[in-house]
mmCIF file of C-alpha atoms in Angstrom:
data_model
loop_
_atom_site.group_PDB
_atom_site.id
_atom_site.type_symbol
_atom_site.label_atom_id
_atom_site.label_comp_id
_atom_site.label_asym_id
_atom_site.label_seq_id
_atom_site.Cartn_x
_atom_site.Cartn_y
_atom_site.Cartn_z
ATOM 1 C CA UNK T 1 -79.117 -35.102 5.426
ATOM 2 C CA UNK T 2 -77.499 -35.439 1.981
ATOM 3 C CA UNK T 3 -77.713 -31.659 1.553
ATOM 4 C CA UNK T 4 -75.938 -31.131 4.870
ATOM 5 C CA UNK T 5 -73.090 -33.495 3.831
ATOM 6 C CA UNK T 6 -72.743 -31.670 0.531
ATOM 7 C CA UNK T 7 -72.406 -28.309 2.301
ATOM 8 C CA UNK T 8 -69.812 -29.794 4.675
ATOM 9 C CA UNK T 9 -67.749 -31.085 1.731
ATOM 10 C CA UNK T 10 -67.920 -27.691 0.036
ATOM 11 C CA UNK T 11 -66.803 -26.019 3.252
ATOM 12 C CA UNK T 12 -63.814 -28.365 3.621
ATOM 13 C CA UNK T 13 -62.901 -27.928 -0.048
ATOM 14 C CA UNK T 14 -63.034 -24.134 0.391
ATOM 15 C CA UNK T 15 -60.718 -24.322 3.384
ATOM 16 C CA UNK T 16 -58.251 -26.513 1.485
ATOM 17 C CA UNK T 17 -58.307 -24.115 -1.453
ATOM 18 C CA UNK T 18 -57.649 -21.149 0.854
ATOM 19 C CA UNK T 19 -54.722 -22.994 2.472
ATOM 20 C CA UNK T 20 -53.328 -23.931 -0.935
ATOM 21 C CA UNK T 21 -53.598 -20.343 -2.176
ATOM 22 C CA UNK T 22 -51.940 -19.102 1.004
ATOM 23 C CA UNK T 23 -49.036 -21.527 0.586
ATOM 24 C CA UNK T 24 -48.647 -20.527 -3.059
ATOM 25 C CA UNK T 25 -48.435 -16.837 -2.135
ATOM 26 C CA UNK T 26 -45.946 -17.549 0.662
ATOM 27 C CA UNK T 27 -43.717 -19.690 -1.551
ATOM 28 C CA UNK T 28 -43.810 -17.111 -4.346
ATOM 29 C CA UNK T 29 -42.879 -14.338 -1.899
ATOM 30 C CA UNK T 30 -40.004 -16.446 -0.473
ATOM 31 C CA UNK T 31 -38.608 -17.262 -3.917
ATOM 32 C CA UNK T 32 -38.851 -13.603 -4.939
ATOM 33 C CA UNK T 33 -37.039 -12.477 -1.796
ATOM 34 C CA UNK T 34 -34.303 -15.107 -2.183
ATOM 35 C CA UNK T 35 -33.897 -14.120 -5.804
ATOM 36 C CA UNK T 36 -33.410 -10.507 -4.762
ATOM 37 C CA UNK T 37 -30.837 -11.317 -2.037
ATOM 38 C CA UNK T 38 -27.765 -11.525 -4.332
ATOM 39 C CA UNK T 39 -28.802 -8.272 -5.984
ATOM 40 C CA UNK T 40 -29.329 -6.619 -2.603
ATOM 41 C CA UNK T 41 -25.930 -7.831 -1.361
ATOM 42 C CA UNK T 42 -24.294 -6.749 -4.613
ATOM 43 C CA UNK T 43 -25.887 -3.312 -4.359
ATOM 44 C CA UNK T 44 -24.836 -3.008 -0.711
ATOM 45 C CA UNK T 45 -21.256 -3.985 -1.581
ATOM 46 C CA UNK T 46 -21.224 -1.502 -4.453
ATOM 47 C CA UNK T 47 -22.495 1.240 -2.133
ATOM 48 C CA UNK T 48 -19.693 0.464 0.326
ATOM 49 C CA UNK T 49 -17.134 0.515 -2.498
ATOM 50 C CA UNK T 50 -18.435 3.848 -3.761
ATOM 51 C CA UNK T 51 -18.713 5.448 -0.313
ATOM 52 C CA UNK T 52 -16.432 8.498 -0.107
ATOM 53 C CA UNK T 53 -13.813 8.089 2.616
ATOM 54 C CA UNK T 54 -13.065 10.997 4.906
ATOM 55 C CA UNK T 55 -9.506 9.742 5.486
ATOM 56 C CA UNK T 56 -7.473 6.519 5.520
ATOM 57 C CA UNK T 57 -7.911 5.721 9.214
ATOM 58 C CA UNK T 58 -9.827 2.515 8.444
ATOM 59 C CA UNK T 59 -7.480 1.399 5.667
ATOM 60 C CA UNK T 60 -4.358 -0.759 5.716
ATOM 61 C CA UNK T 61 -1.288 -0.530 3.499
ATOM 62 C CA UNK T 62 -1.951 -2.462 0.313
ATOM 63 C CA UNK T 63 -5.712 -1.808 0.298
ATOM 64 C CA UNK T 64 -6.993 -0.945 -3.179
ATOM 65 C CA UNK T 65 -9.622 1.799 -3.358
ATOM 66 C CA UNK T 66 -11.970 2.928 -6.089
ATOM 67 C CA UNK T 67 -11.869 6.443 -7.497
ATOM 68 C CA UNK T 68 -15.373 6.964 -6.115
ATOM 69 C CA UNK T 69 -13.991 6.556 -2.584
ATOM 70 C CA UNK T 70 -11.618 9.504 -2.934
ATOM 71 C CA UNK T 71 -12.692 13.127 -2.633
ATOM 72 C CA UNK T 72 -10.472 15.135 -4.973
ATOM 73 C CA UNK T 73 -11.584 18.318 -3.203
ATOM 74 C CA UNK T 74 -9.990 17.105 0.030
ATOM 75 C CA UNK T 75 -7.039 15.145 -1.322
ATOM 76 C CA UNK T 76 -4.697 16.223 1.467
ATOM 77 C CA UNK T 77 -6.896 14.378 4.007
ATOM 78 C CA UNK T 78 -5.546 11.101 2.586
ATOM 79 C CA UNK T 79 -1.920 12.042 3.241
ATOM 80 C CA UNK T 80 -1.136 12.052 6.969
ATOM 81 C CA UNK T 81 1.873 11.997 9.296
ATOM 82 C CA UNK T 82 1.628 10.928 12.931
ATOM 83 C CA UNK T 83 3.997 10.072 15.807
ATOM 84 C CA UNK T 84 4.818 6.365 15.955
ATOM 85 C CA UNK T 85 1.924 4.646 17.698
ATOM 86 C CA UNK T 86 2.289 1.645 20.002
ATOM 87 C CA UNK T 87 0.866 -0.603 17.265
ATOM 88 C CA UNK T 88 3.367 0.598 14.658
ATOM 89 C CA UNK T 89 6.243 0.429 17.155
ATOM 90 C CA UNK T 90 5.424 -3.224 17.879
ATOM 91 C CA UNK T 91 5.936 -3.918 14.176
ATOM 92 C CA UNK T 92 9.236 -2.005 14.096
ATOM 93 C CA UNK T 93 10.808 -3.014 17.411
ATOM 94 C CA UNK T 94 13.755 -5.337 16.907
ATOM 95 C CA UNK T 95 13.370 -5.079 13.133
ATOM 96 C CA UNK T 96 13.722 -1.738 11.366
ATOM 97 C CA UNK T 97 14.128 -0.021 14.729
ATOM 98 C CA UNK T 98 16.889 -1.095 17.110
ATOM 99 C CA UNK T 99 17.831 0.577 20.360
ATOM 100 C CA UNK T 100 20.587 2.997 19.368
ATOM 101 C CA UNK T 101 22.292 6.292 20.307
ATOM 102 C CA UNK T 102 21.607 7.927 16.929
ATOM 103 C CA UNK T 103 17.853 8.337 16.540
ATOM 104 C CA UNK T 104 14.905 7.930 18.877
ATOM 105 C CA UNK T 105 11.451 6.691 18.024
ATOM 106 C CA UNK T 106 10.203 10.211 18.839
ATOM 107 C CA UNK T 107 12.293 11.508 15.915
ATOM 108 C CA UNK T 108 10.239 9.469 13.463
ATOM 109 C CA UNK T 109 6.803 9.849 11.876
ATOM 110 C CA UNK T 110 4.426 7.277 10.413
ATOM 111 C CA UNK T 111 3.016 8.341 7.031
ATOM 112 C CA UNK T 112 -0.047 6.964 5.304
ATOM 113 C CA UNK T 113 -0.512 7.989 1.670
ATOM 114 C CA UNK T 114 -2.183 7.072 -1.605
ATOM 115 C CA UNK T 115 -0.365 5.967 -4.731
ATOM 116 C CA UNK T 116 -1.152 4.342 -8.067
ATOM 117 C CA UNK T 117 0.201 0.799 -8.350
ATOM 118 C CA UNK T 118 1.507 -0.839 -11.535
ATOM 119 C CA UNK T 119 -2.052 -1.889 -12.470
ATOM 120 C CA UNK T 120 -2.939 1.805 -12.202
ATOM 121 C CA UNK T 121 -5.196 1.131 -9.229
ATOM 122 C CA UNK T 122 -5.357 3.478 -6.256
ATOM 123 C CA UNK T 123 -3.549 1.808 -3.377
ATOM 124 C CA UNK T 124 -2.819 2.713 0.242
ATOM 125 C CA UNK T 125 0.854 3.040 1.161
ATOM 126 C CA UNK T 126 2.835 3.545 4.375
ATOM 127 C CA UNK T 127 6.269 4.922 5.242
ATOM 128 C CA UNK T 128 8.278 5.849 8.306
ATOM 129 C CA UNK T 129 10.485 8.919 7.873
ATOM 130 C CA UNK T 130 12.343 11.446 9.982
ATOM 131 C CA UNK T 131 9.991 14.090 11.346
ATOM 132 C CA UNK T 132 12.255 16.743 9.761
ATOM 133 C CA UNK T 133 11.156 15.633 6.277
ATOM 134 C CA UNK T 134 7.636 14.375 7.031
ATOM 135 C CA UNK T 135 5.873 17.438 5.632
ATOM 136 C CA UNK T 136 8.035 17.381 2.489
ATOM 137 C CA UNK T 137 7.223 13.709 1.965
ATOM 138 C CA UNK T 138 3.482 14.272 2.283
ATOM 139 C CA UNK T 139 3.667 16.991 -0.360
ATOM 140 C CA UNK T 140 5.838 14.819 -2.627
ATOM 141 C CA UNK T 141 3.563 11.803 -2.565
ATOM 142 C CA UNK T 142 0.458 13.924 -2.934
ATOM 143 C CA UNK T 143 1.986 15.520 -6.034
ATOM 144 C CA UNK T 144 3.012 12.114 -7.433
ATOM 145 C CA UNK T 145 -0.511 10.817 -6.828
ATOM 146 C CA UNK T 146 -2.005 13.844 -8.560
ATOM 147 C CA UNK T 147 0.276 13.118 -11.529
ATOM 148 C CA UNK T 148 -0.839 9.434 -11.391
ATOM 149 C CA UNK T 149 2.782 8.329 -11.012
ATOM 150 C CA UNK T 150 2.946 4.552 -10.463
ATOM 151 C CA UNK T 151 4.667 2.964 -7.456
ATOM 152 C CA UNK T 152 4.556 -0.843 -7.205
ATOM 153 C CA UNK T 153 4.023 -1.082 -3.435
ATOM 154 C CA UNK T 154 4.760 0.842 -0.274
ATOM 155 C CA UNK T 155 5.047 -1.118 2.991
ATOM 156 C CA UNK T 156 7.256 -0.742 6.051
ATOM 157 C CA UNK T 157 10.417 -2.794 5.580
ATOM 158 C CA UNK T 158 9.432 -4.714 8.737
ATOM 159 C CA UNK T 159 7.036 -6.722 6.567
ATOM 160 C CA UNK T 160 10.095 -8.352 4.959
ATOM 161 C CA UNK T 161 11.694 -9.605 8.162
ATOM 162 C CA UNK T 162 9.217 -12.494 8.308
ATOM 163 C CA UNK T 163 8.592 -15.796 6.560
ATOM 164 C CA UNK T 164 5.206 -17.175 5.490
ATOM 165 C CA UNK T 165 4.466 -18.315 9.057
ATOM 166 C CA UNK T 166 5.155 -14.778 10.295
ATOM 167 C CA UNK T 167 8.339 -15.755 12.108
ATOM 168 C CA UNK T 168 11.207 -13.291 12.268
ATOM 169 C CA UNK T 169 13.914 -15.054 10.289
ATOM 170 C CA UNK T 170 15.864 -12.173 8.757
ATOM 171 C CA UNK T 171 18.668 -9.830 9.718
ATOM 172 C CA UNK T 172 18.620 -6.212 8.517
ATOM 173 C CA UNK T 173 20.586 -6.862 5.316
ATOM 174 C CA UNK T 174 18.502 -9.895 4.342
ATOM 175 C CA UNK T 175 15.270 -8.006 5.043
ATOM 176 C CA UNK T 176 16.502 -5.098 2.915
ATOM 177 C CA UNK T 177 17.243 -7.474 0.025
ATOM 178 C CA UNK T 178 13.823 -9.077 0.483
ATOM 179 C CA UNK T 179 12.097 -5.675 0.384
ATOM 180 C CA UNK T 180 14.006 -4.579 -2.723
ATOM 181 C CA UNK T 181 13.418 -7.847 -4.546
ATOM 182 C CA UNK T 182 9.694 -7.460 -3.882
ATOM 183 C CA UNK T 183 9.922 -4.025 -5.526
ATOM 184 C CA UNK T 184 8.899 -2.307 -2.319
ATOM 185 C CA UNK T 185 9.253 1.449 -1.873
ATOM 186 C CA UNK T 186 10.448 2.174 1.683
ATOM 187 C CA UNK T 187 12.240 4.721 3.842
ATOM 188 C CA UNK T 188 13.378 4.284 7.480
ATOM 189 C CA UNK T 189 15.559 1.273 8.279
ATOM 190 C CA UNK T 190 18.206 1.416 10.993
ATOM 191 C CA UNK T 191 21.102 -0.259 9.171
ATOM 192 C CA UNK T 192 24.572 0.382 7.789
ATOM 193 C CA UNK T 193 25.433 0.819 4.125
ATOM 194 C CA UNK T 194 26.011 -2.689 2.769
ATOM 195 C CA UNK T 195 29.670 -3.710 3.045
ATOM 196 C CA UNK T 196 30.604 -0.826 5.375
ATOM 197 C CA UNK T 197 30.328 0.245 9.000
ATOM 198 C CA UNK T 198 28.724 3.566 8.015
ATOM 199 C CA UNK T 199 25.109 4.203 8.927
ATOM 200 C CA UNK T 200 22.846 4.633 5.921
ATOM 201 C CA UNK T 201 20.715 7.753 5.484
ATOM 202 C CA UNK T 202 17.824 5.289 5.841
ATOM 203 C CA UNK T 203 18.927 4.742 9.444
ATOM 204 C CA UNK T 204 17.943 8.358 10.138
ATOM 205 C CA UNK T 205 14.731 8.193 8.099
ATOM 206 C CA UNK T 206 16.134 10.718 5.617
ATOM 207 C CA UNK T 207 16.122 8.558 2.467
ATOM 208 C CA UNK T 208 13.448 6.912 0.322
ATOM 209 C CA UNK T 209 13.917 4.157 -2.270
ATOM 210 C CA UNK T 210 11.409 4.268 -5.154
ATOM 211 C CA UNK T 211 10.541 1.207 -7.294
ATOM 212 C CA UNK T 212 13.906 -0.468 -6.605
ATOM 213 C CA UNK T 213 13.677 -3.210 -9.250
ATOM 214 C CA UNK T 214 13.323 -0.705 -12.068
ATOM 215 C CA UNK T 215 15.865 1.610 -10.406
ATOM 216 C CA UNK T 216 18.692 -0.577 -9.112
ATOM 217 C CA UNK T 217 21.495 0.256 -6.761
ATOM 218 C CA UNK T 218 24.793 -0.243 -8.597
ATOM 219 C CA UNK T 219 28.079 -1.455 -7.142
ATOM 220 C CA UNK T 220 31.606 -2.328 -8.244
ATOM 221 C CA UNK T 221 32.552 -5.992 -8.420
ATOM 222 C CA UNK T 222 36.009 -7.388 -7.559
ATOM 223 C CA UNK T 223 37.255 -6.477 -11.031
ATOM 224 C CA UNK T 224 36.026 -2.913 -10.748
ATOM 225 C CA UNK T 225 33.097 -3.432 -13.124
ATOM 226 C CA UNK T 226 29.657 -1.996 -12.442
ATOM 227 C CA UNK T 227 27.087 -4.558 -11.355
ATOM 228 C CA UNK T 228 23.556 -4.492 -10.003
ATOM 229 C CA UNK T 229 23.702 -4.762 -6.218
ATOM 230 C CA UNK T 230 20.527 -6.848 -5.939
ATOM 231 C CA UNK T 231 19.032 -8.779 -8.845
ATOM 232 C CA UNK T 232 20.664 -9.340 -12.225
ATOM 233 C CA UNK T 233 18.425 -6.925 -14.121
ATOM 234 C CA UNK T 234 20.522 -5.762 -17.024
ATOM 235 C CA UNK T 235 17.500 -4.252 -18.756
ATOM 236 C CA UNK T 236 17.220 -1.736 -15.915
ATOM 237 C CA UNK T 237 20.941 -1.311 -15.267
ATOM 238 C CA UNK T 238 21.284 0.076 -18.784
ATOM 239 C CA UNK T 239 19.599 3.474 -18.340
ATOM 240 C CA UNK T 240 19.688 4.244 -22.065
ATOM 241 C CA UNK T 241 16.804 1.814 -22.564
ATOM 242 C CA UNK T 242 14.354 4.265 -20.903
ATOM 243 C CA UNK T 243 12.000 1.484 -19.845
ATOM 244 C CA UNK T 244 8.726 2.094 -18.008
ATOM 245 C CA UNK T 245 9.089 3.105 -14.318
ATOM 246 C CA UNK T 246 12.748 4.007 -14.701
ATOM 247 C CA UNK T 247 13.525 7.273 -12.916
ATOM 248 C CA UNK T 248 15.321 9.757 -15.148
ATOM 249 C CA UNK T 249 16.591 13.280 -14.693
ATOM 250 C CA UNK T 250 13.790 15.693 -15.567
ATOM 251 C CA UNK T 251 10.874 13.279 -15.114
ATOM 252 C CA UNK T 252 8.021 13.909 -12.685
ATOM 253 C CA UNK T 253 9.510 11.799 -9.866
ATOM 254 C CA UNK T 254 12.936 13.402 -10.148
ATOM 255 C CA UNK T 255 11.575 16.947 -10.410
ATOM 256 C CA UNK T 256 9.192 16.529 -7.469
ATOM 257 C CA UNK T 257 11.866 15.275 -5.085
ATOM 258 C CA UNK T 258 14.466 17.797 -6.242
ATOM 259 C CA UNK T 259 12.004 20.665 -5.810
ATOM 260 C CA UNK T 260 11.649 19.648 -2.154
ATOM 261 C CA UNK T 261 15.408 19.713 -1.535
ATOM 262 C CA UNK T 262 16.312 16.055 -2.059
ATOM 263 C CA UNK T 263 19.331 14.732 -3.920
ATOM 264 C CA UNK T 264 19.131 11.750 -6.282
ATOM 265 C CA UNK T 265 21.448 8.764 -6.076
ATOM 266 C CA UNK T 266 21.285 8.485 -9.833
ATOM 267 C CA UNK T 267 23.545 11.564 -10.049
ATOM 268 C CA UNK T 268 26.253 10.399 -7.646
ATOM 269 C CA UNK T 269 29.881 10.477 -8.824
ATOM 270 C CA UNK T 270 30.434 6.892 -7.677
ATOM 271 C CA UNK T 271 28.211 3.872 -8.482
ATOM 272 C CA UNK T 272 24.687 5.181 -8.986
ATOM 273 C CA UNK T 273 21.748 4.327 -6.732
ATOM 274 C CA UNK T 274 18.820 5.047 -9.046
ATOM 275 C CA UNK T 275 16.084 4.252 -6.511
ATOM 276 C CA UNK T 276 17.486 6.538 -3.815
ATOM 277 C CA UNK T 277 16.339 10.048 -2.857
ATOM 278 C CA UNK T 278 17.872 11.636 0.225
ATOM 279 C CA UNK T 279 17.538 14.952 2.030
ATOM 280 C CA UNK T 280 20.448 16.330 4.015
ATOM 281 C CA UNK T 281 19.317 17.996 7.230
ATOM 282 C CA UNK T 282 21.141 19.105 10.360
ATOM 283 C CA UNK T 283 21.033 16.215 12.784
#
């Protein structure tokens, strides 16, 4: 009888030991797996970051991309021009685009491009231009990207019609000031030249403003003295300082636009507009 009880105790002890070993293995496996999760997620995120993109269809303006995501063999695939889609038109309607007798929405093209920002990161940009210069613009911005020319940002001016709660609170002149003062590179904007009744070349999508804070639009004050039209940036109004991101005759930005038939506002006889490149076409 005592022998039978001893065997029973040994049997129970063996079962408890097996259960304990099983729990130990399970807990060790769980801890190991949990410890690997951050690494697995990090590796997955890195793989997504390094994945080569075929085009920019899944990207938004302002997105920053890694060099690994860009195929240099197919660089032109990241520079596209399309008719204005319903989604883009909803952004423009009542803002940069007003019903008018001068230009139709069919005359315009939506461009998506790459550019280097001021941190020298690759960033997605967007523009709306006249279809007559769309191909030129794609070539220009592809060449500037190849040369690693830096552009602070490139959004549709419609972004600057809104406040922080995304309410439309601006008129065309205020939105233009807001865009410039955010150093935004932009093109189409149906508006008149400030202080006149004359339509701007931007109203036809035939002009582009590049890095406007470093390349100000000049004007004459009441005393006939030159002044900066937007912010008081004397460092950039004085073009002899040759500061970074200033456009100058003969530099890569100037030469690229001029080669494609544009004129530069920095060479105008009147007050200079250093940010402004414009192409004259038959309208």
